N, CA, C and O atoms as a GROMACS GRO file, in nm:
protein
  512
    1VAL      N    1  -1.321   0.036   1.025
    1VAL     CA    2  -1.189   0.087   0.987
    1VAL      C    3  -1.204   0.166   0.857
    1VAL      O    4  -1.262   0.118   0.760
    2GLN      N    5  -1.151   0.286   0.858
    2GLN     CA    6  -1.151   0.370   0.737
    2GLN      C    7  -1.007   0.399   0.698
    2GLN      O    8  -0.922   0.426   0.782
    3LEU      N    9  -0.982   0.394   0.568
    3LEU     CA   10  -0.849   0.420   0.514
    3LEU      C   11  -0.857   0.536   0.417
    3LEU      O   12  -0.946   0.541   0.332
    4GLN      N   13  -0.765   0.629   0.431
    4GLN     CA   14  -0.761   0.747   0.345
    4GLN      C   15  -0.624   0.756   0.279
    4GLN      O   16  -0.524   0.785   0.345
    5ALA      N   17  -0.620   0.731   0.150
    5ALA     CA   18  -0.495   0.737   0.076
    5ALA      C   19  -0.476   0.877   0.018
    5ALA      O   20  -0.572   0.944  -0.020
    6SER      N   21  -0.350   0.919   0.011
    6SER     CA   22  -0.318   1.049  -0.045
    6SER      C   23  -0.176   1.048  -0.098
    6SER      O   24  -0.100   0.954  -0.074
    7GLY      N   25  -0.140   1.155  -0.170
    7GLY     CA   26  -0.003   1.170  -0.214
    7GLY      C   27   0.021   1.147  -0.361
    7GLY      O   28   0.132   1.166  -0.409
    8GLY      N   29  -0.081   1.105  -0.433
    8GLY     CA   30  -0.063   1.084  -0.575
    8GLY      C   31  -0.044   1.215  -0.649
    8GLY      O   32  -0.065   1.323  -0.594
    9GLY      N   33  -0.003   1.203  -0.775
    9GLY     CA   34   0.017   1.322  -0.855
    9GLY      C   35   0.087   1.289  -0.985
    9GLY      O   36   0.104   1.173  -1.022
   10LEU      N   37   0.128   1.393  -1.053
   10LEU     CA   38   0.199   1.381  -1.181
   10LEU      C   39   0.349   1.399  -1.157
   10LEU      O   40   0.391   1.496  -1.093
   11VAL      N   41   0.427   1.307  -1.208
   11VAL     CA   42   0.571   1.314  -1.189
   11VAL      C   43   0.640   1.265  -1.316
   11VAL      O   44   0.587   1.181  -1.389
   12GLN      N   45   0.757   1.316  -1.342
   12GLN     CA   46   0.832   1.272  -1.459
   12GLN      C   47   0.901   1.139  -1.430
   12GLN      O   48   0.928   1.105  -1.315
   13ALA      N   49   0.926   1.066  -1.535
   13ALA     CA   50   0.998   0.940  -1.520
   13ALA      C   51   1.131   0.965  -1.449
   13ALA      O   52   1.202   1.062  -1.477
   14GLY      N   53   1.164   0.875  -1.357
   14GLY     CA   54   1.284   0.891  -1.277
   14GLY      C   55   1.262   0.965  -1.147
   14GLY      O   56   1.349   0.968  -1.060
   15GLY      N   57   1.145   1.024  -1.133
   15GLY     CA   58   1.114   1.100  -1.013
   15GLY      C   59   1.064   1.013  -0.899
   15GLY      O   60   1.062   0.890  -0.907
   16SER      N   61   1.022   1.082  -0.792
   16SER     CA   62   0.978   1.013  -0.671
   16SER      C   63   0.847   1.071  -0.620
   16SER      O   64   0.814   1.187  -0.645
   17LEU      N   65   0.773   0.988  -0.549
   17LEU     CA   66   0.652   1.029  -0.480
   17LEU      C   67   0.639   0.947  -0.353
   17LEU      O   68   0.690   0.835  -0.346
   18ARG      N   69   0.573   1.002  -0.254
   18ARG     CA   70   0.542   0.925  -0.135
   18ARG      C   71   0.392   0.925  -0.113
   18ARG      O   72   0.330   1.030  -0.098
   19LEU      N   73   0.336   0.808  -0.112
   19LEU     CA   74   0.194   0.792  -0.083
   19LEU      C   75   0.176   0.767   0.066
   19LEU      O   76   0.261   0.707   0.131
   20SER      N   77   0.064   0.815   0.118
   20SER     CA   78   0.029   0.792   0.258
   20SER      C   79  -0.108   0.728   0.267
   20SER      O   80  -0.194   0.751   0.182
   21CYS      N   81  -0.126   0.648   0.369
   21CYS     CA   82  -0.256   0.586   0.395
   21CYS      C   83  -0.283   0.600   0.545
   21CYS      O   84  -0.220   0.534   0.627
   22ALA      N   85  -0.376   0.686   0.578
   22ALA     CA   86  -0.411   0.710   0.717
   22ALA      C   87  -0.531   0.624   0.755
   22ALA      O   88  -0.633   0.624   0.686
   23ALA      N   89  -0.517   0.551   0.863
   23ALA     CA   90  -0.623   0.462   0.910
   23ALA      C   91  -0.692   0.522   1.032
   23ALA      O   92  -0.629   0.590   1.113
   24SER      N   93  -0.820   0.496   1.042
   24SER     CA   94  -0.895   0.544   1.158
   24SER      C   95  -1.009   0.446   1.187
   24SER      O   96  -1.041   0.359   1.106
   25GLY      N   97  -1.067   0.463   1.304
   25GLY     CA   98  -1.176   0.376   1.342
   25GLY      C   99  -1.161   0.334   1.486
   25GLY      O  100  -1.050   0.319   1.538
   26ARG      N  101  -1.274   0.315   1.549
   26ARG     CA  102  -1.273   0.285   1.693
   26ARG      C  103  -1.199   0.156   1.723
   26ARG      O  104  -1.135   0.144   1.828
   27THR      N  105  -1.207   0.060   1.631
   27THR     CA  106  -1.147  -0.071   1.658
   27THR      C  107  -1.007  -0.086   1.599
   27THR      O  108  -0.947  -0.193   1.609
   28PHE      N  109  -0.955   0.019   1.539
   28PHE     CA  110  -0.828   0.005   1.471
   28PHE      C  111  -0.712   0.013   1.569
   28PHE      O  112  -0.688   0.116   1.632
   29THR      N  113  -0.641  -0.098   1.580
   29THR     CA  114  -0.517  -0.105   1.657
   29THR      C  115  -0.408  -0.143   1.557
   29THR      O  116  -0.404  -0.258   1.513
   30PRO      N  117  -0.322  -0.052   1.522
   30PRO     CA  118  -0.233  -0.072   1.406
   30PRO      C  119  -0.148  -0.198   1.411
   30PRO      O  120  -0.123  -0.260   1.308
   31SER      N  121  -0.104  -0.237   1.528
   31SER     CA  122  -0.013  -0.352   1.536
   31SER      C  123  -0.077  -0.484   1.495
   31SER      O  124  -0.006  -0.580   1.467
   32ILE      N  125  -0.209  -0.489   1.491
   32ILE     CA  126  -0.277  -0.614   1.451
   32ILE      C  127  -0.344  -0.598   1.314
   32ILE      O  128  -0.434  -0.675   1.280
   33TYR      N  129  -0.301  -0.498   1.239
   33TYR     CA  130  -0.354  -0.478   1.105
   33TYR      C  131  -0.242  -0.476   1.002
   33TYR      O  132  -0.187  -0.370   0.973
   34PRO      N  133  -0.209  -0.592   0.946
   34PRO     CA  134  -0.120  -0.591   0.830
   34PRO      C  135  -0.182  -0.507   0.719
   34PRO      O  136  -0.304  -0.503   0.704
   35MET      N  137  -0.098  -0.440   0.642
   35MET     CA  138  -0.151  -0.352   0.539
   35MET      C  139  -0.074  -0.371   0.409
   35MET      O  140   0.038  -0.422   0.407
   36GLY      N  141  -0.138  -0.329   0.302
   36GLY     CA  142  -0.077  -0.345   0.172
   36GLY      C  143  -0.115  -0.232   0.078
   36GLY      O  144  -0.209  -0.157   0.102
   37TRP      N  145  -0.039  -0.224  -0.030
   37TRP     CA  146  -0.067  -0.133  -0.140
   37TRP      C  147  -0.089  -0.214  -0.267
   37TRP      O  148  -0.016  -0.309  -0.296
   38PHE      N  149  -0.190  -0.174  -0.341
   38PHE     CA  150  -0.220  -0.234  -0.470
   38PHE      C  151  -0.234  -0.121  -0.572
   38PHE      O  152  -0.248  -0.004  -0.535
   39ARG      N  153  -0.231  -0.156  -0.698
   39ARG     CA  154  -0.252  -0.055  -0.800
   39ARG      C  155  -0.333  -0.113  -0.915
   39ARG      O  156  -0.335  -0.234  -0.938
   40GLN      N  157  -0.399  -0.024  -0.985
   40GLN     CA  158  -0.480  -0.065  -1.099
   40GLN      C  159  -0.467   0.038  -1.210
   40GLN      O  160  -0.506   0.153  -1.194
   41ALA      N  161  -0.412  -0.006  -1.321
   41ALA     CA  162  -0.401   0.079  -1.438
   41ALA      C  163  -0.528   0.066  -1.522
   41ALA      O  164  -0.598  -0.034  -1.511
   42PRO      N  165  -0.557   0.165  -1.605
   42PRO     CA  166  -0.677   0.158  -1.690
   42PRO      C  167  -0.680   0.030  -1.773
   42PRO      O  168  -0.583  -0.004  -1.842
   43GLY      N  169  -0.791  -0.040  -1.767
   43GLY     CA  170  -0.806  -0.162  -1.845
   43GLY      C  171  -0.735  -0.283  -1.790
   43GLY      O  172  -0.736  -0.390  -1.851
   44GLU      N  173  -0.672  -0.266  -1.675
   44GLU     CA  174  -0.597  -0.376  -1.616
   44GLU      C  175  -0.661  -0.420  -1.485
   44GLU      O  176  -0.744  -0.350  -1.428
   45GLU      N  177  -0.621  -0.538  -1.440
   45GLU     CA  178  -0.668  -0.585  -1.311
   45GLU      C  179  -0.586  -0.522  -1.199
   45GLU      O  180  -0.473  -0.477  -1.220
   46ARG      N  181  -0.644  -0.520  -1.081
   46ARG     CA  182  -0.572  -0.469  -0.965
   46ARG      C  183  -0.457  -0.564  -0.934
   46ARG      O  184  -0.475  -0.686  -0.935
   47GLU      N  185  -0.340  -0.508  -0.906
   47GLU     CA  186  -0.223  -0.591  -0.879
   47GLU      C  187  -0.155  -0.550  -0.750
   47GLU      O  188  -0.160  -0.435  -0.708
   48PHE      N  189  -0.093  -0.648  -0.690
   48PHE     CA  190  -0.020  -0.628  -0.566
   48PHE      C  191   0.104  -0.544  -0.590
   48PHE      O  192   0.172  -0.559  -0.692
   49VAL      N  193   0.134  -0.454  -0.496
   49VAL     CA  194   0.254  -0.372  -0.503
   49VAL      C  195   0.347  -0.401  -0.386
   49VAL      O  196   0.463  -0.438  -0.404
   50ALA      N  197   0.294  -0.386  -0.264
   50ALA     CA  198   0.378  -0.404  -0.145
   50ALA      C  199   0.288  -0.433  -0.026
   50ALA      O  200   0.171  -0.396  -0.025
   51ALA      N  201   0.344  -0.499   0.074
   51ALA     CA  202   0.269  -0.530   0.196
   51ALA      C  203   0.362  -0.530   0.314
   51ALA      O  204   0.483  -0.550   0.301
   52CYS      N  205   0.306  -0.507   0.431
   52CYS     CA  206   0.386  -0.514   0.553
   52CYS      C  207   0.302  -0.571   0.666
   52CYS      O  208   0.179  -0.564   0.664
   53SER      N  209   0.371  -0.625   0.764
   53SER     CA  210   0.305  -0.678   0.882
   53SER      C  211   0.259  -0.564   0.972
   53SER      O  212   0.287  -0.447   0.944
   54GLY      N  213   0.188  -0.598   1.077
   54GLY     CA  214   0.137  -0.496   1.168
   54GLY      C  215   0.247  -0.413   1.233
   54GLY      O  216   0.229  -0.294   1.260
   55SER      N  217   0.358  -0.476   1.259
   55SER     CA  218   0.471  -0.404   1.318
   55SER      C  219   0.553  -0.330   1.213
   55SER      O  220   0.630  -0.239   1.246
   56GLY      N  221   0.537  -0.370   1.089
   56GLY     CA  222   0.620  -0.314   0.982
   56GLY      C  223   0.751  -0.388   0.966
   56GLY      O  224   0.830  -0.355   0.877
   57GLY      N  225   0.775  -0.487   1.050
   57GLY     CA  226   0.902  -0.557   1.046
   57GLY      C  227   0.916  -0.656   0.933
   57GLY      O  228   1.028  -0.690   0.894
   58SER      N  229   0.805  -0.702   0.880
   58SER     CA  230   0.808  -0.794   0.766
   58SER      C  231   0.743  -0.725   0.647
   58SER      O  232   0.635  -0.667   0.658
   59THR      N  233   0.811  -0.733   0.534
   59THR     CA  234   0.761  -0.666   0.414
   59THR      C  235   0.776  -0.758   0.293
   59THR      O  236   0.854  -0.853   0.293
   60ARG      N  237   0.700  -0.726   0.190
   60ARG     CA  238   0.704  -0.804   0.065
   60ARG      C  239   0.673  -0.708  -0.049
   60ARG      O  240   0.591  -0.617  -0.035
   61TYR      N  241   0.740  -0.731  -0.162
   61TYR     CA  242   0.722  -0.642  -0.277
   61TYR      C  243   0.697  -0.723  -0.403
   61TYR      O  244   0.745  -0.835  -0.418
   62ALA      N  245   0.622  -0.664  -0.493
   62ALA     CA  246   0.611  -0.721  -0.626
   62ALA      C  247   0.746  -0.707  -0.696
   62ALA      O  248   0.819  -0.611  -0.671
   63ASP      N  249   0.778  -0.802  -0.780
   63ASP     CA  250   0.907  -0.798  -0.849
   63ASP      C  251   0.923  -0.669  -0.930
   63ASP      O  252   1.034  -0.618  -0.944
   64SER      N  253   0.814  -0.618  -0.982
   64SER     CA  254   0.820  -0.501  -1.068
   64SER      C  255   0.859  -0.374  -0.994
   64SER      O  256   0.899  -0.276  -1.058
   65VAL      N  257   0.849  -0.373  -0.862
   65VAL     CA  258   0.882  -0.252  -0.786
   65VAL      C  259   0.996  -0.274  -0.688
   65VAL      O  260   1.040  -0.179  -0.622
   66LYS      N  261   1.044  -0.396  -0.677
   66LYS     CA  262   1.148  -0.427  -0.581
   66LYS      C  263   1.272  -0.343  -0.608
   66LYS      O  264   1.319  -0.334  -0.722
   67GLY      N  265   1.324  -0.283  -0.504
   67GLY     CA  266   1.441  -0.198  -0.518
   67GLY      C  267   1.409  -0.054  -0.550
   67GLY      O  268   1.497   0.033  -0.543
   68ARG      N  269   1.285  -0.026  -0.586
   68ARG     CA  270   1.245   0.111  -0.619
   68ARG      C  271   1.142   0.166  -0.519
   68ARG      O  272   1.142   0.285  -0.489
   69PHE      N  273   1.057   0.079  -0.467
   69PHE     CA  274   0.953   0.120  -0.373
   69PHE      C  275   0.985   0.068  -0.234
   69PHE      O  276   1.046  -0.038  -0.218
   70THR      N  277   0.943   0.143  -0.134
   70THR     CA  278   0.960   0.101   0.005
   70THR      C  279   0.830   0.125   0.081
   70THR      O  280   0.774   0.235   0.079
   71ILE      N  281   0.783   0.022   0.148
   71ILE     CA  282   0.666   0.035   0.234
   71ILE      C  283   0.714   0.049   0.378
   71ILE      O  284   0.805  -0.021   0.422
   72ALA      N  285   0.652   0.140   0.450
   72ALA     CA  286   0.686   0.161   0.590
   72ALA      C  287   0.562   0.210   0.663
   72ALA      O  288   0.468   0.259   0.601
   73ARG      N  289   0.562   0.197   0.793
   73ARG     CA  290   0.446   0.242   0.869
   73ARG      C  291   0.491   0.311   0.996
   73ARG      O  292   0.594   0.279   1.055
   74ASP      N  293   0.409   0.406   1.038
   74ASP     CA  294   0.429   0.476   1.164
   74ASP      C  295   0.303   0.448   1.246
   74ASP      O  296   0.202   0.516   1.230
   75ASN      N  297   0.311   0.351   1.333
   75ASN     CA  298   0.191   0.309   1.406
   75ASN      C  299   0.145   0.414   1.506
   75ASN      O  300   0.028   0.416   1.545
   76ALA      N  301   0.234   0.500   1.547
   76ALA     CA  302   0.192   0.609   1.636
   76ALA      C  303   0.100   0.707   1.563
   76ALA      O  304   0.019   0.775   1.626
   77LYS      N  305   0.113   0.712   1.432
   77LYS     CA  306   0.030   0.801   1.350
   77LYS      C  307  -0.076   0.725   1.272
   77LYS      O  308  -0.151   0.784   1.193
   78ASN      N  309  -0.083   0.593   1.293
   78ASN     CA  310  -0.182   0.511   1.221
   78ASN      C  311  -0.169   0.530   1.070
   78ASN      O  312  -0.270   0.538   0.999
   79THR      N  313  -0.047   0.537   1.022
   79THR     CA  314  -0.023   0.569   0.882
   79THR      C  315   0.078   0.473   0.821
   79THR      O  316   0.180   0.440   0.882
   80VAL      N  317   0.047   0.430   0.699
   80VAL     CA  318   0.139   0.350   0.619
   80VAL      C  319   0.180   0.432   0.497
   80VAL      O  320   0.100   0.504   0.439
   81TYR      N  321   0.306   0.420   0.462
   81TYR     CA  322   0.361   0.497   0.350
   81TYR      C  323   0.410   0.405   0.239
   81TYR      O  324   0.446   0.289   0.263
   82LEU      N  325   0.409   0.457   0.121
   82LEU     CA  326   0.474   0.390   0.008
   82LEU      C  327   0.564   0.492  -0.058
   82LEU      O  328   0.518   0.582  -0.130
   83GLN      N  329   0.692   0.479  -0.035
   83GLN     CA  330   0.791   0.566  -0.098
   83GLN      C  331   0.827   0.507  -0.233
   83GLN      O  332   0.875   0.394  -0.242
   84MET      N  333   0.804   0.583  -0.337
   84MET     CA  334   0.826   0.536  -0.474
   84MET      C  335   0.938   0.619  -0.538
   84MET      O  336   0.930   0.742  -0.543
   85SER      N  337   1.039   0.552  -0.586
   85SER     CA  338   1.152   0.618  -0.650
   85SER      C  339   1.176   0.557  -0.787
   85SER      O  340   1.124   0.450  -0.819
   86SER      N  341   1.256   0.627  -0.866
   86SER     CA  342   1.288   0.580  -1.002
   86SER      C  343   1.160   0.540  -1.076
   86SER      O  344   1.153   0.433  -1.137
   87LEU      N  345   1.063   0.625  -1.069
   87LEU     CA  346   0.933   0.594  -1.127
   87LEU      C  347   0.942   0.580  -1.278
   87LEU      O  348   1.019   0.648  -1.345
   88LYS      N  349   0.860   0.489  -1.329
   88LYS     CA  350   0.854   0.462  -1.472
   88LYS      C  351   0.712   0.487  -1.522
   88LYS      O  352   0.617   0.482  -1.444
   89PRO      N  353   0.697   0.514  -1.650
   89PRO     CA  354   0.561   0.534  -1.704
   89PRO      C  355   0.469   0.416  -1.673
   89PRO      O  356   0.349   0.435  -1.654
   90GLU      N  357   0.522   0.296  -1.669
   90GLU     CA  358   0.438   0.179  -1.641
   90GLU      C  359   0.393   0.172  -1.496
   90GLU      O  360   0.314   0.084  -1.460
   91ASP      N  361   0.441   0.262  -1.411
   91ASP     CA  362   0.391   0.270  -1.274
   91ASP      C  363   0.262   0.353  -1.265
   91ASP      O  364   0.199   0.361  -1.160
   92THR      N  365   0.222   0.413  -1.375
   92THR     CA  366   0.101   0.492  -1.378
   92THR      C  367  -0.021   0.406  -1.345
   92THR      O  368  -0.046   0.305  -1.411
   93ALA      N  369  -0.096   0.448  -1.243
   93ALA     CA  370  -0.212   0.370  -1.199
   93ALA      C  371  -0.279   0.442  -1.083
   93ALA      O  372  -0.225   0.537  -1.026
   94ASP      N  373  -0.398   0.395  -1.050
   94ASP     CA  374  -0.460   0.430  -0.922
   94ASP      C  375  -0.401   0.338  -0.816
   94ASP      O  376  -0.397   0.216  -0.834
   95TYR      N  377  -0.356   0.395  -0.708
   95TYR     CA  378  -0.296   0.319  -0.600
   95TYR      C  379  -0.393   0.313  -0.482
   95TYR      O  380  -0.450   0.414  -0.441
   96TYR      N  381  -0.410   0.192  -0.428
   96TYR     CA  382  -0.504   0.168  -0.319
   96TYR      C  383  -0.430   0.107  -0.199
   96TYR      O  384  -0.342   0.022  -0.215
   97CYS      N  385  -0.468   0.151  -0.080
   97CYS     CA  386  -0.417   0.086   0.039
   97CYS      C  387  -0.526  -0.005   0.096
   97CYS      O  388  -0.645   0.017   0.074
   98ALA      N  389  -0.482  -0.105   0.167
   98ALA     CA  390  -0.575  -0.205   0.220
   98ALA      C  391  -0.526  -0.254   0.356
   98ALA      O  392  -0.407  -0.247   0.387
   99ALA      N  393  -0.619  -0.303   0.436
   99ALA     CA  394  -0.586  -0.352   0.570
   99ALA      C  395  -0.676  -0.469   0.607
   99ALA      O  396  -0.787  -0.482   0.556
  100ARG      N  397  -0.626  -0.552   0.694
  100ARG     CA  398  -0.708  -0.658   0.751
  100ARG      C  399  -0.657  -0.686   0.892
  100ARG      O  400  -0.541  -0.660   0.923
  101ARG      N  401  -0.743  -0.737   0.975
  101ARG     CA  402  -0.703  -0.767   1.111
  101ARG      C  403  -0.642  -0.907   1.117
  101ARG      O  404  -0.694  -1.002   1.059
  102ASP      N  405  -0.530  -0.915   1.188
  102ASP     CA  406  -0.466  -1.045   1.207
  102ASP      C  407  -0.380  -1.037   1.332
  102ASP      O  408  -0.293  -0.950   1.344
  103TYR      N  409  -0.406  -1.126   1.427
  103TYR     CA  410  -0.334  -1.123   1.554
  103TYR      C  411  -0.199  -1.192   1.548
  103TYR      O  412  -0.122  -1.188   1.644
  104SER      N  413  -0.168  -1.255   1.435
  104SER     CA  414  -0.039  -1.322   1.422
  104SER      C  415   0.072  -1.219   1.404
  104SER      O  416   0.048  -1.110   1.352
  105ASN      N  417   0.190  -1.255   1.446
  105ASN     CA  418   0.305  -1.166   1.428
  105ASN      C  419   0.368  -1.186   1.291
  105ASN      O  420   0.368  -1.297   1.237
  106ASN      N  421   0.422  -1.080   1.238
  106ASN     CA  422   0.507  -1.087   1.120
  106ASN      C  423   0.438  -1.152   0.999
  106ASN      O  424   0.502  -1.223   0.922
  107VAL      N  425   0.310  -1.127   0.983
  107VAL     CA  426   0.241  -1.177   0.864
  107VAL      C  427   0.202  -1.061   0.775
  107VAL      O  428   0.176  -0.950   0.822
  108TYR      N  429   0.200  -1.088   0.646
  108TYR     CA  430   0.151  -0.991   0.550
  108TYR      C  431   0.075  -1.068   0.444
  108TYR      O  432   0.083  -1.191   0.436
  109TYR      N  433   0.001  -0.996   0.362
  109TYR     CA  434  -0.084  -1.060   0.262
  109TYR      C  435  -0.061  -0.994   0.127
  109TYR      O  436  -0.049  -0.871   0.117
  110ILE      N  437  -0.056  -1.076   0.024
  110ILE     CA  438  -0.029  -1.022  -0.109
  110ILE      C  439  -0.148  -1.038  -0.204
  110ILE      O  440  -0.142  -0.993  -0.319
  111SER      N  441  -0.254  -1.100  -0.158
  111SER     CA  442  -0.373  -1.116  -0.240
  111SER      C  443  -0.479  -1.015  -0.199
  111SER      O  444  -0.506  -0.997  -0.080
  112ALA      N  445  -0.536  -0.949  -0.297
  112ALA     CA  446  -0.640  -0.851  -0.268
  112ALA      C  447  -0.758  -0.914  -0.195
  112ALA      O  448  -0.824  -0.849  -0.114
  113ASN      N  449  -0.783  -1.041  -0.223
  113ASN     CA  450  -0.896  -1.110  -0.159
  113ASN      C  451  -0.878  -1.128  -0.010
  113ASN      O  452  -0.974  -1.154   0.062
  114ASP      N  453  -0.756  -1.114   0.038
  114ASP     CA  454  -0.728  -1.132   0.180
  114ASP      C  455  -0.757  -1.007   0.263
  114ASP      O  456  -0.757  -1.013   0.386
  115TYR      N  457  -0.782  -0.896   0.198
  115TYR     CA  458  -0.802  -0.770   0.269
  115TYR      C  459  -0.949  -0.736   0.283
  115TYR      O  460  -1.028  -0.753   0.190
  116ALA      N  461  -0.986  -0.686   0.402
  116ALA     CA  462  -1.125  -0.653   0.431
  116ALA      C  463  -1.156  -0.505   0.416
  116ALA      O  464  -1.270  -0.466   0.394
  117HIS      N  465  -1.053  -0.422   0.428
  117HIS     CA  466  -1.074  -0.277   0.429
  117HIS      C  467  -0.990  -0.212   0.321
  117HIS      O  468  -0.873  -0.245   0.303
  118TRP      N  469  -1.051  -0.120   0.250
  118TRP     CA  470  -0.984  -0.053   0.138
  118TRP      C  471  -1.003   0.097   0.146
  118TRP      O  472  -1.108   0.147   0.186
  119GLY      N  473  -0.899   0.169   0.105
  119GLY     CA  474  -0.912   0.312   0.088
  119GLY      C  475  -0.952   0.345  -0.054
  119GLY      O  476  -0.958   0.257  -0.140
  120GLN      N  477  -0.980   0.471  -0.078
  120GLN     CA  478  -1.007   0.513  -0.214
  120GLN      C  479  -0.875   0.523  -0.288
  120GLN      O  480  -0.770   0.530  -0.224
  121GLY      N  481  -0.875   0.522  -0.416
  121GLY     CA  482  -0.751   0.528  -0.491
  121GLY      C  483  -0.691   0.668  -0.493
  121GLY      O  484  -0.761   0.768  -0.480
  122THR      N  485  -0.561   0.671  -0.510
  122THR     CA  486  -0.492   0.797  -0.535
  122THR      C  487  -0.413   0.778  -0.664
  122THR      O  488  -0.337   0.683  -0.679
  123LEU      N  489  -0.432   0.870  -0.757
  123LEU     CA  490  -0.379   0.851  -0.892
  123LEU      C  491  -0.233   0.895  -0.900
  123LEU      O  492  -0.197   1.005  -0.859
  124VAL      N  493  -0.152   0.808  -0.954
  124VAL     CA  494  -0.012   0.837  -0.983
  124VAL      C  495   0.005   0.833  -1.134
  124VAL      O  496  -0.025   0.732  -1.199
  125THR      N  497   0.055   0.942  -1.190
  125THR     CA  498   0.079   0.950  -1.334
  125THR      C  499   0.226   0.981  -1.355
  125THR      O  500   0.277   1.082  -1.307
  126VAL      N  501   0.294   0.894  -1.428
  126VAL     CA  502   0.436   0.912  -1.456
  126VAL      C  503   0.452   0.942  -1.605
  126VAL      O  504   0.419   0.859  -1.689
  127SER      N  505   0.502   1.059  -1.635
  127SER     CA  506   0.520   1.098  -1.774
  127SER      C  507   0.659   1.062  -1.824
  127SER      O  508   0.756   1.063  -1.747
  128SER      N  509   0.668   1.031  -1.951
  128SER     CA  510   0.797   0.991  -2.009
  128SER      C  511   0.874   1.110  -2.060
  128SER      O  512   0.985   1.095  -2.112
   0.00000   0.00000   0.00000
């Protein structure tokens, strides 16, 4: 499974960005791959941002982004999105998408250790 994250950039505080994570691979069947977004700021540890189940029907958010970010997926396109609104300077970080296989329904994972596959980071910079 390969993950390709994109959509990062420079945005002013209060602005919006949408990140995308395109998945590929012979064995990738989106409905059995819960996915998540994490971020890592310079000098900081990687932290959980958002996660969704394979169907996208179950989601979870970090408290710091709840109400501002939305995770969604289009399984027909093998793509997961992170819509980010009302961005703050403290949202500045490299954002990573992650996936793992799980045949259970409506499960998601919030620990980085639970994920087997990672994309490269996409940098989001929010200026004040």
